[in-house]
Coordinates of C-alpha atoms in Angstrom, one line a residue:
Chain A
M24 CA -38.0 23.3 12.8
F25 CA -36.1 20.3 11.6
D26 CA -32.8 19.7 13.3
L27 CA -30.3 17.2 11.8
T28 CA -27.4 18.3 13.9
G29 CA -24.9 15.3 14.2
K30 CA -26.6 13.4 11.4
R31 CA -24.5 12.3 8.4
A32 CA -26.2 12.3 5.0
L33 CA -25.1 10.8 1.8
V34 CA -26.8 12.3 -1.2
T35 CA -26.3 10.8 -4.7
G36 CA -26.8 12.9 -7.8
A37 CA -25.7 15.9 -5.8
S38 CA -24.2 17.6 -8.9
G39 CA -27.7 17.9 -10.3
G40 CA -30.5 20.3 -9.6
I41 CA -32.6 18.3 -7.2
G42 CA -29.7 16.5 -5.5
G43 CA -27.9 19.8 -4.9
A44 CA -31.0 21.4 -3.4
I45 CA -31.5 18.4 -1.1
A46 CA -27.9 18.5 0.1
R47 CA -28.3 22.2 0.8
A48 CA -31.5 21.7 2.8
L49 CA -30.0 18.9 4.9
H50 CA -26.8 20.8 5.5
G51 CA -28.9 23.9 6.4
A52 CA -30.6 21.8 9.1
G53 CA -27.2 20.9 10.6
A54 CA -26.3 17.6 8.9
T55 CA -22.9 16.7 7.6
V56 CA -23.3 15.9 3.9
G57 CA -21.5 13.6 1.5
L58 CA -22.0 14.8 -2.0
S59 CA -21.9 12.1 -4.6
G60 CA -22.1 12.9 -8.3
T61 CA -20.5 12.4 -11.7
R62 CA -19.6 16.0 -12.4
V63 CA -16.7 17.0 -10.3
A64 CA -16.7 20.8 -10.8
P65 CA -20.3 21.4 -9.5
L66 CA -19.7 19.0 -6.7
E67 CA -16.6 20.8 -5.5
A68 CA -18.3 24.2 -6.0
L69 CA -21.2 23.0 -3.8
A70 CA -18.9 21.6 -1.2
A71 CA -17.0 24.9 -1.1
E72 CA -20.2 26.9 -0.9
L73 CA -21.4 24.8 2.0
G74 CA -18.0 24.9 3.7
E75 CA -17.6 22.8 6.9
R76 CA -19.6 19.6 7.1
A77 CA -19.6 19.0 3.4
H78 CA -17.6 16.4 1.5
A79 CA -17.3 16.0 -2.3
L80 CA -17.3 12.3 -3.2
P81 CA -17.1 12.1 -7.0
C82 CA -18.6 8.8 -8.1
D83 CA -19.9 7.3 -11.3
L84 CA -22.7 5.0 -10.4
T85 CA -22.5 3.3 -13.8
K86 CA -19.2 1.9 -12.7
D87 CA -19.4 -1.1 -10.4
A88 CA -16.1 -0.3 -8.7
D89 CA -17.2 3.3 -8.0
L90 CA -20.5 2.1 -6.6
A91 CA -18.9 -0.5 -4.4
E92 CA -16.5 2.1 -3.0
L93 CA -18.9 4.9 -2.3
P94 CA -20.4 3.7 1.1
R95 CA -16.9 3.1 2.4
R96 CA -15.7 6.5 1.2
A97 CA -18.7 8.2 2.7
A98 CA -18.2 6.5 6.0
E99 CA -14.5 7.5 6.0
A100 CA -15.3 11.1 5.3
M101 CA -18.2 11.5 7.7
G102 CA -17.7 8.6 10.2
G103 CA -20.9 6.9 9.1
V104 CA -24.1 7.3 7.2
D105 CA -27.4 8.1 9.0
I106 CA -29.3 9.4 6.1
L107 CA -29.1 8.1 2.5
V108 CA -30.8 10.0 -0.3
N109 CA -30.9 7.9 -3.5
N110 CA -31.4 10.8 -5.9
A111 CA -29.1 9.9 -8.7
G112 CA -31.0 9.1 -11.9
L113 CA -30.8 9.4 -15.6
T114 CA -33.0 9.1 -18.6
R115 CA -32.5 7.4 -22.0
D116 CA -35.9 8.1 -23.6
N117 CA -37.2 6.3 -26.6
L118 CA -40.3 4.5 -27.7
M119 CA -40.1 1.0 -26.5
M120 CA -40.0 -0.5 -30.0
R121 CA -36.8 1.5 -30.6
M122 CA -35.3 1.1 -27.2
S123 CA -31.9 -0.6 -27.1
D124 CA -30.9 -3.2 -24.5
E125 CA -28.1 -0.9 -23.4
D126 CA -30.5 2.0 -22.7
W127 CA -32.8 -0.2 -20.8
E128 CA -30.0 -1.7 -18.7
L129 CA -28.2 1.6 -18.0
V130 CA -31.3 3.3 -16.6
L131 CA -32.2 0.3 -14.5
R132 CA -28.6 0.0 -13.2
V133 CA -28.3 3.6 -12.1
N134 CA -31.8 4.4 -11.0
L135 CA -32.6 1.1 -9.3
T136 CA -29.7 -1.3 -8.8
A137 CA -27.4 1.5 -7.4
A138 CA -30.1 2.4 -4.9
F139 CA -30.4 -1.2 -3.8
K140 CA -26.6 -1.6 -3.3
L141 CA -26.2 1.7 -1.5
S142 CA -29.1 1.0 0.7
R143 CA -27.9 -2.5 1.6
A144 CA -24.4 -1.1 2.4
V145 CA -25.6 1.6 4.8
L146 CA -28.2 -0.6 6.6
R147 CA -25.7 -2.3 8.9
G148 CA -24.7 1.0 10.6
M149 CA -28.3 2.2 10.8
M150 CA -29.4 -1.1 12.4
K151 CA -26.7 -0.8 15.0
A152 CA -27.6 2.8 15.7
R153 CA -31.3 2.0 15.8
W154 CA -31.9 5.1 13.6
G155 CA -31.8 5.7 9.9
R156 CA -33.4 7.4 7.0
I157 CA -33.5 6.3 3.4
V158 CA -35.2 8.6 1.0
N159 CA -35.5 7.5 -2.6
V160 CA -36.3 10.0 -5.3
T161 CA -38.8 8.4 -7.7
S162 CA -41.1 10.1 -10.2
V163 CA -44.7 10.6 -10.9
V164 CA -44.2 8.5 -14.1
G165 CA -43.4 5.5 -11.9
V166 CA -47.1 5.4 -11.2
T167 CA -48.6 6.9 -14.3
G168 CA -46.2 5.6 -16.9
N169 CA -45.1 7.9 -19.8
A170 CA -44.7 7.2 -23.5
G171 CA -41.1 7.1 -24.3
Q172 CA -39.9 6.3 -20.8
A173 CA -40.5 2.6 -20.3
N174 CA -37.1 2.1 -18.8
Y175 CA -37.3 5.2 -16.6
A176 CA -40.8 4.5 -15.4
A177 CA -39.9 0.8 -14.7
S178 CA -36.9 1.9 -12.7
K179 CA -39.0 4.3 -10.6
A180 CA -41.8 1.9 -10.0
G181 CA -39.2 -0.7 -9.0
L182 CA -37.6 1.7 -6.6
T183 CA -41.1 2.3 -5.0
G184 CA -41.6 -1.5 -4.6
M185 CA -38.1 -1.9 -3.1
S186 CA -38.7 0.9 -0.7
K187 CA -41.9 -0.6 0.6
S188 CA -40.3 -4.0 1.1
L189 CA -37.3 -2.6 2.9
A190 CA -39.5 -0.4 5.0
Q191 CA -41.3 -3.4 6.3
E192 CA -38.0 -5.2 7.0
V193 CA -36.4 -2.5 9.1
A194 CA -39.2 -0.5 10.6
S195 CA -38.7 -2.1 14.0
R196 CA -35.1 -0.7 14.1
G197 CA -36.0 2.9 13.9
I198 CA -35.2 3.1 10.2
T199 CA -37.6 4.6 7.7
V200 CA -37.6 4.2 4.0
N201 CA -39.7 6.5 1.9
C202 CA -40.0 7.9 -1.6
I203 CA -40.4 11.4 -3.0
A204 CA -42.1 11.4 -6.4
P205 CA -41.5 14.7 -8.1
G206 CA -43.6 15.8 -11.0
F207 CA -42.1 18.3 -13.5
I208 CA -39.3 20.2 -11.9
E209 CA -37.1 22.8 -13.4
T210 CA -33.8 20.9 -13.9
A211 CA -31.5 19.9 -16.6
M212 CA -33.5 16.8 -17.1
T213 CA -36.7 18.7 -18.1
E214 CA -34.8 21.6 -19.8
V215 CA -34.3 19.4 -22.9
L216 CA -38.1 19.1 -23.4
N217 CA -39.3 20.9 -26.5
D218 CA -41.9 23.7 -26.2
A219 CA -44.8 21.6 -27.4
V220 CA -44.2 19.0 -24.7
R221 CA -43.7 21.7 -22.1
E222 CA -47.0 23.4 -23.1
R223 CA -48.9 20.1 -22.9
T224 CA -47.3 19.2 -19.6
L225 CA -48.1 22.6 -18.0
A226 CA -51.7 22.3 -19.1
A227 CA -51.9 19.1 -17.1
I228 CA -50.6 20.6 -13.9
P229 CA -53.3 22.3 -11.7
A230 CA -50.6 24.5 -10.1
G231 CA -49.9 25.9 -13.6
R232 CA -46.2 25.9 -13.3
M233 CA -43.2 23.6 -12.9
G234 CA -41.8 22.8 -9.5
T235 CA -38.5 23.9 -8.1
P236 CA -35.7 21.7 -6.8
E237 CA -36.2 23.5 -3.4
E238 CA -39.7 22.2 -3.2
I239 CA -38.4 18.6 -3.5
A240 CA -35.7 19.3 -1.0
A241 CA -38.2 20.5 1.5
A242 CA -39.9 17.1 1.3
A243 CA -36.6 15.3 1.7
L244 CA -35.8 17.4 4.7
Y245 CA -39.1 16.4 6.3
L246 CA -38.6 12.7 5.6
A247 CA -35.1 12.7 6.9
S248 CA -36.1 14.5 10.1
P249 CA -36.8 12.9 13.5
E250 CA -40.3 14.3 13.2
A251 CA -41.0 11.9 10.4
A252 CA -40.2 8.8 12.5
Y253 CA -43.7 7.3 12.1
V254 CA -43.8 7.8 8.3
T255 CA -42.4 4.8 6.4
G256 CA -43.0 3.0 3.1
Q257 CA -44.7 6.0 1.8
T258 CA -44.4 8.2 -1.3
L259 CA -44.7 11.9 -0.9
N260 CA -45.9 13.2 -4.3
V261 CA -44.6 16.7 -5.0
N262 CA -46.2 17.5 -8.4
G263 CA -48.4 20.6 -8.3
G264 CA -51.4 18.3 -8.4
M265 CA -50.4 16.7 -11.7
A266 CA -51.4 13.3 -10.4
M267 CA -53.4 12.8 -7.3
I268 CA -52.5 9.3 -6.1
Chain B
M29 CA -15.4 -23.1 28.2
S30 CA -13.6 -22.5 24.8
D31 CA -12.6 -19.2 23.6
I32 CA -15.1 -19.4 20.7
A33 CA -18.0 -20.1 23.0
E34 CA -17.0 -17.1 25.1
R35 CA -16.9 -14.8 22.2
V36 CA -20.2 -16.1 20.7
K37 CA -22.0 -15.7 24.0
K38 CA -20.6 -12.2 24.4
I39 CA -21.9 -11.2 20.9
V40 CA -25.3 -12.7 21.8
V41 CA -25.5 -10.9 25.1
E42 CA -24.6 -7.6 23.4
H43 CA -26.9 -7.9 20.4
L44 CA -30.0 -9.2 22.1
S45 CA -29.5 -7.3 25.4
V46 CA -30.2 -10.5 27.4
D47 CA -28.8 -11.7 30.8
E48 CA -25.6 -13.6 30.4
D49 CA -26.9 -16.6 32.4
K50 CA -29.7 -17.1 29.9
V51 CA -27.2 -17.5 27.1
V52 CA -26.7 -21.3 27.5
E53 CA -25.9 -23.6 24.6
S54 CA -29.4 -25.0 24.4
A55 CA -31.0 -21.6 24.2
S56 CA -32.8 -20.9 21.0
F57 CA -32.3 -17.4 19.7
I58 CA -35.9 -16.9 18.7
D59 CA -37.8 -19.0 21.3
D60 CA -35.7 -18.4 24.4
L61 CA -33.8 -15.2 23.8
G62 CA -36.5 -13.1 22.1
A63 CA -34.8 -12.6 18.8
D64 CA -36.8 -11.8 15.7
S65 CA -35.7 -12.7 12.1
L66 CA -33.8 -9.5 11.7
D67 CA -31.9 -10.2 15.0
T68 CA -30.8 -13.5 13.7
V69 CA -29.5 -11.9 10.5
E70 CA -27.6 -9.4 12.5
L71 CA -26.2 -12.1 14.7
V72 CA -24.9 -14.1 11.7
M73 CA -23.3 -11.0 10.3
A74 CA -21.7 -10.2 13.7
F75 CA -20.3 -13.8 13.9
E76 CA -19.0 -13.4 10.4
E77 CA -17.2 -10.2 11.3
E78 CA -15.9 -11.5 14.7
F79 CA -14.5 -14.7 13.3
G80 CA -13.6 -13.7 9.8
I81 CA -15.7 -16.4 8.2
E82 CA -18.6 -16.6 5.8
I83 CA -21.8 -18.3 6.9
P84 CA -23.8 -19.3 3.8
D85 CA -27.6 -18.7 4.0
D86 CA -28.5 -22.4 4.2
A87 CA -26.0 -22.8 7.1
A88 CA -27.4 -19.7 8.8
E89 CA -30.9 -21.2 8.7
S90 CA -29.7 -24.2 10.6
I91 CA -28.2 -22.1 13.3
Q92 CA -31.1 -22.0 15.8
T93 CA -29.4 -22.1 19.2
V94 CA -26.3 -20.7 20.8
G95 CA -24.8 -24.2 20.7
D96 CA -25.5 -24.5 16.9
A97 CA -23.5 -21.2 16.4
I98 CA -20.6 -22.4 18.5
K99 CA -20.5 -25.7 16.7
F100 CA -20.6 -24.2 13.2
I101 CA -17.9 -21.6 14.0
T102 CA -15.7 -24.2 15.7
E103 CA -15.9 -26.4 12.6
N104 CA -15.4 -23.6 10.1
S105 CA -12.9 -21.2 11.5

């Protein structure tokens, strides 16, 4: 149904579960994909699995130089960027009273500032092309908050506000900016949760199960597609009914 | 007409898709040539690229007409 033939997508955090699934989905719809991520081996494995139209772009978004270089490297590899998926994210959980400045700043830098800089860098080409898609992966906790995740929740709420502002600025140029807010998804990020937390979380999810990365990728594919041209500044909540907002 | 003026006008014609004869020095980007605020940002960035200069935000705000742009670029390139 969704055809992205000829479109070039840069996906950050592509060495992780959700990012990898998003890259697969966009690639499956015909897009050329640039795979950014910190872990080189999974990135190259994914690029090899996808074959043609896939480029591994190892990048550590905590490093300013890497971040500044990424848009140029993506444009060189693919000829431009039509779709940007800001999916890279990390957590440094702690109760706020015990949260260090470093853990606050690191989470904000990767989850929010990197998305700002990458979006700004790709906008020029999208403005010229009069077409573009920016999809930001946020989180249910950006709206609900979560004890132990003040930094993470702040970064995701910030990303939502940034998206809505940018969406208003560039809507007249055929560029949409949207968010996907996953709930609890089976990834390395949620694997570390202990059984008690897992039990409690599942009890709060009407669907009675965790989501899969593919279910997030399906939302990304829709938002990146030509069919979603009239959807902008929105958040698509994919959370099994965990929060109905 | 100077080389700079020619190049500025060419950029304006291309970016705003307006007739060349409308792009006179007294023409205001917004009032006469139908530009919106985003167009003016794009124009400033295009000028920066074309002439290899940097146009600070406060200077960009004062560039309202084709003539303003030509004057600024002539003085700063």
